[in-house]
Coordinates of C-alpha atoms in Angstrom, one line a residue:
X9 CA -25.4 9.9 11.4
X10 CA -21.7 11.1 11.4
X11 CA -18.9 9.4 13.4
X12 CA -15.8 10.5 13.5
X13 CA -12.6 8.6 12.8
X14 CA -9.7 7.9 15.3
X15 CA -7.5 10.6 16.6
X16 CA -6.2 11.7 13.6
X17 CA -3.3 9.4 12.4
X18 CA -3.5 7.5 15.2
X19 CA -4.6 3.6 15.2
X20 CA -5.9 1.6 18.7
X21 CA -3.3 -0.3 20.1
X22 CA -0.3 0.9 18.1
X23 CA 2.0 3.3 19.9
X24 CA 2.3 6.7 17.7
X25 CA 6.1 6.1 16.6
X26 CA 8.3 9.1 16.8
X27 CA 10.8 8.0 14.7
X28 CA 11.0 8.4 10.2
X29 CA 10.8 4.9 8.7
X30 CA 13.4 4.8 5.6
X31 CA 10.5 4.0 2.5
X32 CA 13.5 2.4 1.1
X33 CA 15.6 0.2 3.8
X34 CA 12.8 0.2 6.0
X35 CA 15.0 1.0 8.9
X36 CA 13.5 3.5 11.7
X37 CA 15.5 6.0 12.0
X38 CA 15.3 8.9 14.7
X39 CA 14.7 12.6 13.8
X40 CA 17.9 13.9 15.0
X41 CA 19.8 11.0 12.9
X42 CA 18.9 11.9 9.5
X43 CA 21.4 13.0 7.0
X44 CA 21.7 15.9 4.8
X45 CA 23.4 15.8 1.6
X46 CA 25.2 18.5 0.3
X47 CA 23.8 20.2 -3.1
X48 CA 26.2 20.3 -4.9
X49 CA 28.2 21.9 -8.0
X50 CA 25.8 23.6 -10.7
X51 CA 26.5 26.1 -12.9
X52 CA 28.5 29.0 -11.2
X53 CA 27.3 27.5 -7.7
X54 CA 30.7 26.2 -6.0
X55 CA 29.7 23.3 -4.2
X56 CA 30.9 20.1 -2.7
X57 CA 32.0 17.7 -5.9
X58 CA 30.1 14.2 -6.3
X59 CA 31.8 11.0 -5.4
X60 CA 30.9 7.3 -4.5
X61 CA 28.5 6.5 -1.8
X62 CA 29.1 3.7 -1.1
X63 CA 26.5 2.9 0.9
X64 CA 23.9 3.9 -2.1
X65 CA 25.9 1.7 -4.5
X66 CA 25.6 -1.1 -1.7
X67 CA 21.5 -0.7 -1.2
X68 CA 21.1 -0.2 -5.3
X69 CA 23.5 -3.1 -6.1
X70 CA 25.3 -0.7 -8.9
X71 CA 27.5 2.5 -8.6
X72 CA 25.7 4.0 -11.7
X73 CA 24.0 6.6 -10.1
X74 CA 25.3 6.6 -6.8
X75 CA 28.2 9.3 -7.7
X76 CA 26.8 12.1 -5.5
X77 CA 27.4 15.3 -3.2
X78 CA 28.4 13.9 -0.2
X79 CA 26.0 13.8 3.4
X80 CA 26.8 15.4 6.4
X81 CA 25.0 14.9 9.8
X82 CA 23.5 18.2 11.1
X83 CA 20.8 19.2 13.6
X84 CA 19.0 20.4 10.8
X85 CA 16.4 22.9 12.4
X86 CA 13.4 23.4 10.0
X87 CA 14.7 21.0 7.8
X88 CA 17.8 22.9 6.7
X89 CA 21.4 23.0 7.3
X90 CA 25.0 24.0 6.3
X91 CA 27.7 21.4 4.4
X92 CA 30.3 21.8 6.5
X93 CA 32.7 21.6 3.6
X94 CA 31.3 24.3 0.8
X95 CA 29.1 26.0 3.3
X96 CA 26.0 26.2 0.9
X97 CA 22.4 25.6 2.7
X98 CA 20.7 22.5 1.7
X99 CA 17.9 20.5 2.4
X100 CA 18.3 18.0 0.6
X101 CA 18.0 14.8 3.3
X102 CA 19.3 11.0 3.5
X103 CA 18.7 8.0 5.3
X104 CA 22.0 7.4 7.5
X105 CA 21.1 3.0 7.0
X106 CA 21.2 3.2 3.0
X107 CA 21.8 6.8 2.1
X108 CA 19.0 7.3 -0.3
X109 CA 17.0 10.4 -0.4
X110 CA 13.7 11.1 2.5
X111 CA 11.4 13.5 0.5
X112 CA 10.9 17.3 2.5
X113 CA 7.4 16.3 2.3
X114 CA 7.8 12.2 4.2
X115 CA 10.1 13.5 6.5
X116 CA 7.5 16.0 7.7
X117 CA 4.2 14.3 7.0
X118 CA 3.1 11.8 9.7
X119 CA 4.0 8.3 7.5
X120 CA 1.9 5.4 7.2
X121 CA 3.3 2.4 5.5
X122 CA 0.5 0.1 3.8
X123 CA 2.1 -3.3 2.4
X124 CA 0.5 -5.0 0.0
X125 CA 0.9 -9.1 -0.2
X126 CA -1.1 -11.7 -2.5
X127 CA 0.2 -14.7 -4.0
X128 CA 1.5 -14.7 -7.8
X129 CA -1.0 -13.8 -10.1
X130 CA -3.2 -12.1 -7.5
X131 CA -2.8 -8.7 -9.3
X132 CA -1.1 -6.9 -7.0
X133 CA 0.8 -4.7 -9.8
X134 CA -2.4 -4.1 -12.0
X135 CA -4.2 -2.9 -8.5
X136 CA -1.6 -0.6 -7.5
X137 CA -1.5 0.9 -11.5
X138 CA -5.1 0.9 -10.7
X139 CA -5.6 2.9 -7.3
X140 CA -3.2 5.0 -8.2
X141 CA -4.9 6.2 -11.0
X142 CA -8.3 6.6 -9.4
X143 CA -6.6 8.2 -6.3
X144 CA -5.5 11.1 -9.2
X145 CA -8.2 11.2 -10.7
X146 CA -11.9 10.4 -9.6
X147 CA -11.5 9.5 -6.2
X148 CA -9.0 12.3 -5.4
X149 CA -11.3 14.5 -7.0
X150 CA -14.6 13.0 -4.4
X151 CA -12.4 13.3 -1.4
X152 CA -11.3 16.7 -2.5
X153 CA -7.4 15.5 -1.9
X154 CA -4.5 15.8 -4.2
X155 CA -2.0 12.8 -4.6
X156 CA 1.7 14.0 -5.3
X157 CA 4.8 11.7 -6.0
X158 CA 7.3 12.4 -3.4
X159 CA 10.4 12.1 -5.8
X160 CA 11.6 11.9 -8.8
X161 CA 11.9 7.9 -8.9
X162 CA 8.2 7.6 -7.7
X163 CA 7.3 9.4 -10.7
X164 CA 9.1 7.9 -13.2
X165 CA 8.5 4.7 -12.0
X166 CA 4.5 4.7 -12.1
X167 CA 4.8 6.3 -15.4
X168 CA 7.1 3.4 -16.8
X169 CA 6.0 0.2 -14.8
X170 CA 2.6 0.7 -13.8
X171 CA 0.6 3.8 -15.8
X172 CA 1.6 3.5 -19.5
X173 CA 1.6 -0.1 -20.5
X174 CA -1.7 -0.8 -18.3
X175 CA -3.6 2.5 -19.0
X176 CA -2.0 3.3 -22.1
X177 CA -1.1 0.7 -24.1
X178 CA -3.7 -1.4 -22.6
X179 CA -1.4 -4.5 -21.7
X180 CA -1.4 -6.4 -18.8
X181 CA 1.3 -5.6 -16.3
X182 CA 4.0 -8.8 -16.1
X183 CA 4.3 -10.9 -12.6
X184 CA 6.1 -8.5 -10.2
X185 CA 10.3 -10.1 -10.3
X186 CA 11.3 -11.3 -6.8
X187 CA 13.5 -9.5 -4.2
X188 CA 16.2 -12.1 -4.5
X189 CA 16.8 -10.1 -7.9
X190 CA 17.6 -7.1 -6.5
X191 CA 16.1 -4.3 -4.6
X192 CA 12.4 -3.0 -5.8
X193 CA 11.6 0.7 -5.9
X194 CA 8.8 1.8 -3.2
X195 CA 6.1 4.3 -4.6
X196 CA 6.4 7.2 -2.2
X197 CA 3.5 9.7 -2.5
X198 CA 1.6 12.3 -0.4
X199 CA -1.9 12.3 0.1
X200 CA -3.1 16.0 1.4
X201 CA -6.8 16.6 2.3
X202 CA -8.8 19.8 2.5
X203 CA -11.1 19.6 5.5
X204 CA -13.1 21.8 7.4
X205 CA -11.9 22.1 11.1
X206 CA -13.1 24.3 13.9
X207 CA -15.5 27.0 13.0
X208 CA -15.9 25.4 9.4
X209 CA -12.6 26.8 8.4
X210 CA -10.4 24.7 5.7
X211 CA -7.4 22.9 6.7
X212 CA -5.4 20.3 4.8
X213 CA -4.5 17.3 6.5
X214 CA -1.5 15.1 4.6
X215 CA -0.4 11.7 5.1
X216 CA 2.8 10.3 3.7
X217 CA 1.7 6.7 2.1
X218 CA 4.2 4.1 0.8
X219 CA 3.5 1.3 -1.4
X220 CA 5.5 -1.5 -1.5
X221 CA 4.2 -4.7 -3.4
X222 CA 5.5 -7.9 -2.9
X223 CA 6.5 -10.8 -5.4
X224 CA 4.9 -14.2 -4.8
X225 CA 7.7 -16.6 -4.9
X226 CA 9.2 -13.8 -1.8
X227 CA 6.6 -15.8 0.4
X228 CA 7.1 -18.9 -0.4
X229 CA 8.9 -20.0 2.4
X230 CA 10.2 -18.1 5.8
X231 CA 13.7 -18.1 4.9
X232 CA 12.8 -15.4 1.8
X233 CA 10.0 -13.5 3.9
X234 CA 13.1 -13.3 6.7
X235 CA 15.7 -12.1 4.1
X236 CA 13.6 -9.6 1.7
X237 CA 10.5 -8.7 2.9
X238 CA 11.8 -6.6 6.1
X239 CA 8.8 -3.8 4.8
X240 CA 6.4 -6.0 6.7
X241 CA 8.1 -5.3 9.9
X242 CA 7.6 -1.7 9.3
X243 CA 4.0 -2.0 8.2
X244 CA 1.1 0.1 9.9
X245 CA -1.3 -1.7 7.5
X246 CA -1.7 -4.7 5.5
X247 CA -4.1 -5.2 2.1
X248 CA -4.2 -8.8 1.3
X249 CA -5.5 -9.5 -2.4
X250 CA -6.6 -13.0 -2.4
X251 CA -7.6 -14.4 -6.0
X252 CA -11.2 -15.6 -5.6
X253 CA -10.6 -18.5 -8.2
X254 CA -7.7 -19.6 -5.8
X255 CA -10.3 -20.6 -3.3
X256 CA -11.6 -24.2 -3.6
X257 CA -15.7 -23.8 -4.3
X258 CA -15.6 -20.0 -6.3
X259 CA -13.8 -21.6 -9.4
X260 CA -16.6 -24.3 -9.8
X261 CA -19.5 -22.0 -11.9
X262 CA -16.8 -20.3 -13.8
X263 CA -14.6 -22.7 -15.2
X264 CA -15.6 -22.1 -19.1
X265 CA -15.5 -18.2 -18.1
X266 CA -11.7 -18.7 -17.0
X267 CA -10.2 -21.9 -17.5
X268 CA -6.4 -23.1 -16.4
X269 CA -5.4 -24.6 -13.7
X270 CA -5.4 -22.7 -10.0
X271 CA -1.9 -22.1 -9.1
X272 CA -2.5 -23.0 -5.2
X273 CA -3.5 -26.5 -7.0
X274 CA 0.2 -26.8 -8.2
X275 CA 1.9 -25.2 -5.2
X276 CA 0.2 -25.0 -1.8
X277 CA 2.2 -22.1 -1.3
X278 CA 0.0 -20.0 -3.1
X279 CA -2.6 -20.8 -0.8
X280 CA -3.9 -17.2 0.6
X281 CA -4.2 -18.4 4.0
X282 CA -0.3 -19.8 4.0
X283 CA 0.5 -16.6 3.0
X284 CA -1.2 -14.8 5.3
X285 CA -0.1 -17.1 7.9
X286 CA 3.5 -16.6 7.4
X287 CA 3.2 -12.5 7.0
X288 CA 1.0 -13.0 10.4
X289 CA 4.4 -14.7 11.5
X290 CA 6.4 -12.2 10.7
X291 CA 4.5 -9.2 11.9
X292 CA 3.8 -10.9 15.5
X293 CA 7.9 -11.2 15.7
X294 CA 7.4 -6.9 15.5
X295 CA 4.9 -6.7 18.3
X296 CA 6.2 -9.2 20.4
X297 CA 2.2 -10.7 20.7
X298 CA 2.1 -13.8 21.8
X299 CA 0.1 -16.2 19.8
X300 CA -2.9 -15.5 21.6
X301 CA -3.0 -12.4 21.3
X302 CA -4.4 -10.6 18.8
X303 CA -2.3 -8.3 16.3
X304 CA -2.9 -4.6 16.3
X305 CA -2.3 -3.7 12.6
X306 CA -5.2 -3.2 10.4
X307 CA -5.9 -5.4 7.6
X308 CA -7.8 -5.5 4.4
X309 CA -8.7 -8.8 2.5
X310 CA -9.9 -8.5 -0.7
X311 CA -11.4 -10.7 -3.1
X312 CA -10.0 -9.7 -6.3
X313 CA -11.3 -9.9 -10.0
X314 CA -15.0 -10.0 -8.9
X315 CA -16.5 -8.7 -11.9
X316 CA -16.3 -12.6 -12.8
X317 CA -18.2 -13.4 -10.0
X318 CA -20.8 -11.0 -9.7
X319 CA -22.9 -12.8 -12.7
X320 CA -23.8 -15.3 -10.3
X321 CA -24.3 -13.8 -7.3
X322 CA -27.4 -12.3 -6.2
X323 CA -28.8 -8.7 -7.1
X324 CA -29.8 -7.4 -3.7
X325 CA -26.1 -8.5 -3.3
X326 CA -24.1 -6.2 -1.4
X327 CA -21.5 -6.9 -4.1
X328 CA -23.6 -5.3 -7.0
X329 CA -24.0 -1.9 -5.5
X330 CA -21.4 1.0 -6.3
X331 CA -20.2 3.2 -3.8
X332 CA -22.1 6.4 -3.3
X333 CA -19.0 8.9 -4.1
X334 CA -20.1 11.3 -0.9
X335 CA -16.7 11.8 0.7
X336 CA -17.0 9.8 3.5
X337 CA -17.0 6.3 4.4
X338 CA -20.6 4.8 4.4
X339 CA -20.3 2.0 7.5
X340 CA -23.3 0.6 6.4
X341 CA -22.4 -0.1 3.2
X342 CA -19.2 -1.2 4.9
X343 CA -20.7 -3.7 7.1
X344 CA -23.2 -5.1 4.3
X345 CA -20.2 -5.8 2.4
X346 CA -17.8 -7.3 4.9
X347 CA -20.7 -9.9 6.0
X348 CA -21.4 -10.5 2.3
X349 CA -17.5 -11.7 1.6
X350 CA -17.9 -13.6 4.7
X351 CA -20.9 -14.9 3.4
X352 CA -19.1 -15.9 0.3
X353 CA -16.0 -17.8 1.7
X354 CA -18.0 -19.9 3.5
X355 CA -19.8 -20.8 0.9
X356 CA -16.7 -21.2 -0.7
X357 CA -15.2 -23.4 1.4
X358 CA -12.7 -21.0 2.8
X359 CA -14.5 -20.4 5.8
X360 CA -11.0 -21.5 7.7
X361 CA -9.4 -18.1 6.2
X362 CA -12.2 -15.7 7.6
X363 CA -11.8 -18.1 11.4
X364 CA -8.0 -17.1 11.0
X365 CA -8.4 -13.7 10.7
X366 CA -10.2 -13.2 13.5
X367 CA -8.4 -15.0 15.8
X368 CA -5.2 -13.1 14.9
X369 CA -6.0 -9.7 14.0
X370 CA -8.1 -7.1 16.1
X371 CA -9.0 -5.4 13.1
X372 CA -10.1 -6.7 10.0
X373 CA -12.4 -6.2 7.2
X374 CA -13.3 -7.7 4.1
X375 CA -13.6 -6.3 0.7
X376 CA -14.7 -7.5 -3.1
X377 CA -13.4 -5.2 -6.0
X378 CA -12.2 -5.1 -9.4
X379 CA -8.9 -3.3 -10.7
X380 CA -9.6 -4.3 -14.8
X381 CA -13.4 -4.4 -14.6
X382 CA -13.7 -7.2 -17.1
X383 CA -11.7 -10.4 -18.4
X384 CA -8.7 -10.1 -20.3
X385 CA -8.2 -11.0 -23.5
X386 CA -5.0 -12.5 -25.3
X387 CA -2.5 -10.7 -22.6
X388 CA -4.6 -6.7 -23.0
X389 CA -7.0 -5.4 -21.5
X390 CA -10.7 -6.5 -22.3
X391 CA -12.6 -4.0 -25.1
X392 CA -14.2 -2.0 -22.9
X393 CA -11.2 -0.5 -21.5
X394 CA -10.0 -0.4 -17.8
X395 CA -13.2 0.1 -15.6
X396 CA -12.0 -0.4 -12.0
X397 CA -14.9 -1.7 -9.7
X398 CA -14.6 -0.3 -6.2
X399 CA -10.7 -0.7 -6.0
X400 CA -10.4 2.0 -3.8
X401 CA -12.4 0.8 -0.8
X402 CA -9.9 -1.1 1.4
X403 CA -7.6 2.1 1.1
X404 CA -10.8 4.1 1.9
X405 CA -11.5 2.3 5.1
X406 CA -8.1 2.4 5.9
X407 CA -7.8 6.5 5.4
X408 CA -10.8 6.3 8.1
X409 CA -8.8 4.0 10.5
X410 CA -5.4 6.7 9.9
X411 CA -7.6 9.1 10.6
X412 CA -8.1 10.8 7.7
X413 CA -12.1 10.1 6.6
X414 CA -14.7 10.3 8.3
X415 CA -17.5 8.2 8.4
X416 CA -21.7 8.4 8.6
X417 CA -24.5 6.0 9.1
X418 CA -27.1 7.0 6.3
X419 CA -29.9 4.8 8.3
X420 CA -29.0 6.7 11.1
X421 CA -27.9 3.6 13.4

């Protein structure tokens, strides 16, 4: 049985917003507001010379790079206008807060902005390398979508942070550095689908979708999440990757598979549900909710690095099966999982985590996966390669939530 998503793009309870979200500054900024910067001098082309924005040079902490054409405000109709000084057409555009570039393609794709927060050493990096890749390659290829970097920085940075020394060179990807150090590059990338619409004809439907990943000392107390973690604000969707072995009863059958010492052991502020607890916080100070009141952003929790746990768990576990690669979002697969997590952190003794969750959010669902597939070894990547185990899924189910996926009931419930 078929049910279709939401209103394409649209999530329950959250107003559609009409305004462009800067993917850099995070600032919403209305349509009419948005700069245009001039194209400049190249070859015999007799445009506008570069000079300091200052405002760039401000946002990127350094004036390398931030000698450019300069930006103009413009009504810009259909994403073009004039420079007032050289007269060339341009459409180049640029956020009036921070002045770095909107991509054509964000500025006139509806934008979603999923945030992703975990605790240090969660994995957040080596997932993001991860989905990435599968969003290219496999899973692009299932949900008959392309994935394209929206600029020039997206692309360069993947390649040089994220897809060579994980995939590559097979090493493991360092501890993401903290905001206080200075300001981290969102990926920026557009997901376009070929669908069929009315009278089975094909139409592509694109979403704009930012990544931003967080650092975990950035959470480790409100003063930071106040100061660098403004993304969260802006967020229309949350993944939380919480580190199984983190929780207080999942570590106890696998100590000789993964020894040290948990981290929330040594500093309660790597606890997932202090984290999630302050992000809550902060995201309640958006919406104006009160306490009681449930938040209307979806959010994923997943339980990271499950391969290690699978082992012990059951084989009619939920855990064990594999997606079926159909397109679509199975919900019954969905639902056997989320009760199976639920399931598990109760066992686990973080039953208190799943309690929260529901009383804060009206929409939540629970996930286990696997970015590496198996335990590393010595700092690289275990011998049998990277073989990602359902990373993709909380994205999935949020795809279906934006809109984007449909989803069926194969026992026809």
């Amino acid at each position: 049985m078929m049910t279709r998503p939401p209103a394409r793009l649209a999530i329950p309870g959250v107003p559609s917003r009409q305004d462009v979200t800067c993917p850099y500054c995070f600032a919403p900024v209305a349509a009419q507001r948005i700069l245009f910067r001039c194209r400049g001098q190249s070859g015999r082309r007799q445009g506008c010379a570069p000079e300091l924005d200052e405002k760039l040079a401000e946002y990127t902490g350094s004036t390398a790079g931030a000698s450019l054409p300069p930006v103009f405000a413009a009504s810009g109709r259909r994403g073009r206008a004039d420079c007032p000084e050289c007269g060339l057409p341009t459409g180049n555009r640029a956020c009036p807060e921070c002045h770095n570039p909107l991509p054509s393609a964000y500025c006139d794709s509806p934008g979603r902005i999923v945030a992703l927060v975990g605790a240090k050493n969660a994995g957040k990096s080596t997932y993001i390398a991860v989905l990435l890749h599968e969003l290219m390659n496999r899973v692009g290829t299932e949900l008959d979508a392309s994935l394209v970097a929206c600029d020039d920085r997206t692309i360069d940075r993947y390649k040089r942070d994220f897809a060579r020394p994980l995939l590559e060179e097979r090493r493991l990807l360092p501890t993401t550095a903290s905001a206080a150090t200075g300001p981290r590059e969102p990926l920026v990338y557009l997901l376009t689908r070929t669908r069929k619409g009315r009278f089975s004809r094909p139409r592509n439907d694109s979403l704009a979708l930012v990544l931003f990943d967080t650092a975990g000392e950035d959470l480790r107390s409100r003063e930071a999440t106040d100061l660098h973690l403004r993304y969260l604000e802006a967020a229309d969707a949350i993944i939380f990757l919480v580190d199984p072995l983190e929780l207080p009863g999942a570590r106890t059958g696998v100590r000789d598979t993964v020894p040290g010492p948990r981290a929330a052991a040594e500093d309660p502020d790597s606890e997932p549900l202090n984290i999630i607890a302050r992000v809550t916080e902060t995201l309640r100070q958006r919406h104006g909710t009160r306490p009681g009141d449930p938040l209307p952003v979806p959010v994923a929790v997943a339980l990271t690095k499950i391969d290690v746990l699978r082992p012990g768990l059951l084989k009619q576990s939920a855990l064990h099966r594999s997606r079926s690669g159909q397109g679509v979002l199975d919900l019954d697969d969905r639902d056997a999982v989320n009760e199976q997590v639920r399931a598990l952190l109760h066992d686990w003794q973080a039953g208190q985590l799943d309690t929260y969750l529901g009383q804060q959010y009206a929409d939540h669902a629970l996930f286990g996966l696997s970015a590496l597939g198996g335990v590393p070894e010595a700092g690289r990547v275990g011998a049998g390669g990277v073989r990602p185990y359902r990373a993709e899924d909380p994205l999935l189910w949020l795809l279906h939530r934006f809109g984007m996926l449909d989803g069926v009931r194969p026992g026809g419930a």
